[in-house]
Amino acid sequence: MSCYVGVSMAKVTFEPSGKKINISSGISVLEAANNAGVGIDAPCGGKGTCGKCKVYLNQGTLGELTASERKVFSAGDIAKGARLACRATIQGDCIIDVPKESLLGEQKILVNGAEYPVEIDPLVKVFSVTLPKPTLEDNACDWHRLQNALAEQTDYDSIDMDISTLRTLPKIIRDQKYTISVTMYRNRVLAVGDPSLDAVYGAAVDIGTTTMVAYVMDLVSGKIIGVGSMMNPQIPYGDDLMARISYSFKEENLEKLSKLVVDGVNKIINEGCEKAGIEMSSLSEVTIVGNTAMHHIFLRLYPKYLSLAPYCPAVQHPLDLRASDVPININPVGNVHMLPVVAGFVGSDHLGVILSCDIHKSSEMTLAIDVGTNGEIVLGNKDGMVCCSAAAGPALEGSTIKYGMRAADGAIENVNISRGSLNVKYKTIGGSKPLGICGSGIIDVVAEMLKSAVIDVTGKIRERLEDENDRVREGDHGYEFVLEWARRTKIKKDIVITSNDLREVQLAKSAMYAGASILMGHKGITAKEIDRVLIAGAFGNYIDVENAMTIGLFPEVPLDKVKSVGNAAGTGARMSLISGVKREEEREILEKLRYIELATHDTFQDEFVSAMNLPHKDISLFSETMKKVYAPIPVKNNR
Amino acid sequence: MSCYVGVSMAKVTFEPSGKKINISSGISVLEAANNAGVGIDAPCGGKGTCGKCKVYLNQGTLGELTASERKVFSAGDIAKGARLACRATIQGDCIIDVPKESLLGEQKILVNGAEYPVEIDPLVKVFSVTLPKPTLEDNACDWHRLQNALAEQTDYDSIDMDISTLRTLPKIIRDQKYTISVTMYRNRVLAVGDPSLDAVYGAAVDIGTTTMVAYVMDLVSGKIIGVGSMMNPQIPYGDDLMARISYSFKEENLEKLSKLVVDGVNKIINEGCEKAGIEMSSLSEVTIVGNTAMHHIFLRLYPKYLSLAPYCPAVQHPLDLRASDVPININPVGNVHMLPVVAGFVGSDHLGVILSCDIHKSSEMTLAIDVGTNGEIVLGNKDGMVCCSAAAGPALEGSTIKYGMRAADGAIENVNISRGSLNVKYKTIGGSKPLGICGSGIIDVVAEMLKSAVIDVTGKIRERLEDENDRVREGDHGYEFVLEWARRTKIKKDIVITSNDLREVQLAKSAMYAGASILMGHKGITAKEIDRVLIAGAFGNYIDVENAMTIGLFPEVPLDKVKSVGNAAGTGARMSLISGVKREEEREILEKLRYIELATHDTFQDEFVSAMNLPHKDISLFSETMKKVYAPIPVKNNR
Ligand code: FES
Ligand code: FES
């Protein structure tokens, strides 16, 4: 029998899932939920500030109400038993109701990036070679015998081998009667075996802040043969990177987060392998992209200094690690290739975008943006590129927006507001009643509010519309616009866009625009000279590009020059996996790419303020856009 | 409470040590003794053929007498309860007497090799470097910051680093305020730390078939600061290499033997570190020499093919392994350097001899011999060398000799036999009453018997002396010579040299001589052209060089050209540790050295037969020696 001394145990039940756990008292409801396998959203990382982890006490007692909770909840909420899962502590047996909007939903995951042609010539290859049988006159060692055979029958001059591979060599040579298969990564022998085994597999992994995808590939055909994906298992420790970096200041926390993501990567690669019907241990190589914080946490590199000026990464250039050192459960001596990161807030995901979109090789002047809490922007072509990271905040991902949510089932998107009547048409992901608004929906809403003149170009809701239309009304914190009425929503509340929401979107988009504008300044060009605008990331796949340009998220260019490139970061990882040439280009990109720090940039503040207007204070920069915008321009703003 | 199902347990007590063990019935007495920490000698590897593992049943019962035992023991022995520890099985509680001569004694271990001057310039070095503090304008990653600082302040252009080292870098840089110590092995960073730590340590290890020695060294001063040594823990699995190789045919046995020797190496390095007052984990590099079988078993490389024609090693060239891959418990990312092996039976120990004696750089024509079961012989100079392995058998190490024993306490050495009276004077190791004769003693005895004409030049005991002197008598298996009478020995038996013993010595020395002679043939030289003869190994340190030449172990040269170089193999490992130049020369030696296979050599059989005589059938080759030899030359031999 087990017994516990000093800590009393409690049985916690989560509803409506009915999941139960026995756990020691004193821990937070959030932690109990994580342990029980109930995913509760915690965008602020459990700091008690975002209010998204709301749960209800159904039965039993919890620790005393905290100051954070009093601040976040109304008296009515509190009367209903509302608690913040991250703040309320378990005191004994209890039943907790988890409302749908607090759950981490099944999210849309983008698994197919745009395809650019690339010649299949991976660094991992398999050969069948025949070794001369040793004699008393020619009794060189097995290693040399293999090396000489490879030199004669292939392009490898000299080889290297891990001791564990060497240990298998003498027996395999003789068991296979001197004709063996040899799997090579560069000049390193990864495996020797039966000559009939001539397949070689790898995986490309994109570790996103929110979602992770693994593409398992046949390295002979260059084809994807299986895909695995999951939510980033670090989400319970913070929706945004800063929360996770702060959490990792403690080394044991870093180990915890690192293990979560490494285990997660193993899981999704394995999922892809199962779909492909192959053993994960037969994979020879994995390439990985992610933002710099994910890159560091994955490798258990202390990420603190990424968050402090001057934001130095521990390592920038590409890394090649032995799989067992990570550990990634492919062939233990296989290679794990980490694509290089550019700077503290420009990761290998963005380098993957450049790589897969061939920006570094193209003569077209390209602006590529990857929208996120830290928006990554690059501008340039084969003659040189500049990049920056814009602190856009999480608004465009649905966080910090009152009814914001991730791009999951029930999220409003494709919004249309009729000019005059202000009738709202929209779709939701999955087609159900709405739960909230996702990032692409937010952009649509703001663009539509601008076009239909619900707001003026400064982003202010036009108060006088209150008298004309019930959708415009004064809420607790200023004016708001009702997108959908409570009776038609799943959450049984009016879904509204608040003045504050509008402000958050403006802050985000002006940071993005200011970044792009400063890059243009560095290249000495105007929007007219941009040949193409690429919008990368899952976000880019779902947004209405025209609406994004309407609110001034990026400089105005003819619409046909704008293209969503989907998960171009993941595509970059896949190209690196199947092409030694692309692999080499990673270093070329680092050389051609200059990072511009926005935080201390001379003109950033001015650029930022000017870009707060929708689409921009200088409307001459958006002359085409303004033709469709009916929002008034306040006189004082026009001075 | 524990309980055992199906296997009954027995309590076994070993006397006179009194060591006890509870062990399951059915296993051999030898295995029980090993488990109880009682080291019983088992030169044949437990095959029941050598008879050296004799024990006596004192109380209780053992498994039935085996055929091997009936063959090895006399009826008298059996009556006294004699058993072979390797054959007799435990049946229940019992008390076993282990006679002194069956115990593995504390052996003399040679820890100081000859010293040759070498410039101290190890591949592992430590530097203190100052990194420029990062700024927003210069925020390259920590790795590049370190790389650039090293490039400016030292000779390293680009660096490499294990992920585990990189993990420590960001914090150490900042904790140490941008001035850090950097320990490098070639261009690989092994450690970063407090800049006041400027020491760098390593160890050189010689894994002998019988004994193992570790020299812990300060790599700045090049001095030995601690030595550890022990008997090779594989001895219970076979005294000679062939027994251990055969045992390793089963992979689990290979793992067992490998673990034993790896653990042993860790133990002796740690012993040296304790003596030096340093932590083993602070060591950066270890260099290792050993014969090819030890090299393979240490690395867990399947050694079977070393024992089968054409005797291919798995790998010949030098290997550099990450310490944690072996595992050797120094800095886990430290380097373990295995000196190269030459062939299946010419190991890195012999290459260490060449390296430390500078044969490959010298203009002197050098013959170097390392006496052992497989005697290793090299002949040559800077213009090229040839080498071979002579299957001398274990006689010269005291095995297969009736009263042979290792060079341990109680072993007879420095023997002198008076001409005429045949009085015998001798010393024993440790000065106690004699237990047996060690290898160097055997050579003395045979040389003295030859000089004093107890034997003729064919090695035959002159039977007619039986009438003149009681020391010469007919024994169970032909004539024998009494070295010491029972009353003066510790074993209370006459210690004799039998006709068979003489034959064994002749077989051994003629194999060695034939090897040297064939090498001379390959170089096209005679003994006159040899500038120096070096005798390596513990054996070489103890033998009387003149006596060795007298019996014809190697070609006759003026005595002042012969030198014992002690543990030159270990010295080679030490040189490789403290000198990058010597390290490079390892590959140079491989290139200049040609291996000659004796087994299939045209003239080997003739050479071997001619060298059976003492010192040689062609006495003109030993004209100086023959002046001191009074042994008659039978007429039939002179035809
Ligand atoms: S308040 Fe609980 S997660 Fe943000
Ligand atoms: S007979 Fe037992 S060890 Fe040789």
CSV table of C-alpha atoms and ligand atoms in Angstrom, one decimal, chain A residues 30 41-54 72 84-87, ligand 1:
chain,number,residue,atom,x,y,z
A,30,LEU,CA,-4.4,24.4,-14.4
A,41,ASP,CA,-5.9,27.5,-22.8
A,42,ALA,CA,-3.4,29.7,-20.9
A,43,PRO,CA,-2.2,32.4,-23.3
A,44,CYS,CA,-0.5,34.5,-20.6
A,45,GLY,CA,1.4,31.5,-19.3
A,46,GLY,CA,-0.6,31.3,-16.0
A,47,LYS,CA,0.2,34.8,-14.8
A,48,GLY,CA,-3.5,35.5,-14.0
A,49,THR,CA,-3.7,38.4,-16.5
A,50,CYS,CA,-5.3,37.1,-19.7
A,51,GLY,CA,-8.4,35.6,-18.0
A,52,LYS,CA,-8.7,32.9,-20.7
A,53,CYS,CA,-8.4,30.0,-18.3
A,54,LYS,CA,-11.8,30.6,-16.8
A,72,VAL,CA,-10.7,39.8,-14.1
A,84,LEU,CA,-8.9,31.3,-13.0
A,85,ALA,CA,-7.5,27.8,-13.4
A,86,CYS,CA,-4.0,29.1,-13.1
A,87,ARG,CA,-4.7,30.9,-9.8
C,1,FES,S1,-5.1,34.1,-16.3
C,1,FES,FE1,-4.9,32.0,-16.2
C,1,FES,S2,-3.9,31.6,-18.0
C,1,FES,FE2,-4.0,33.7,-18.1
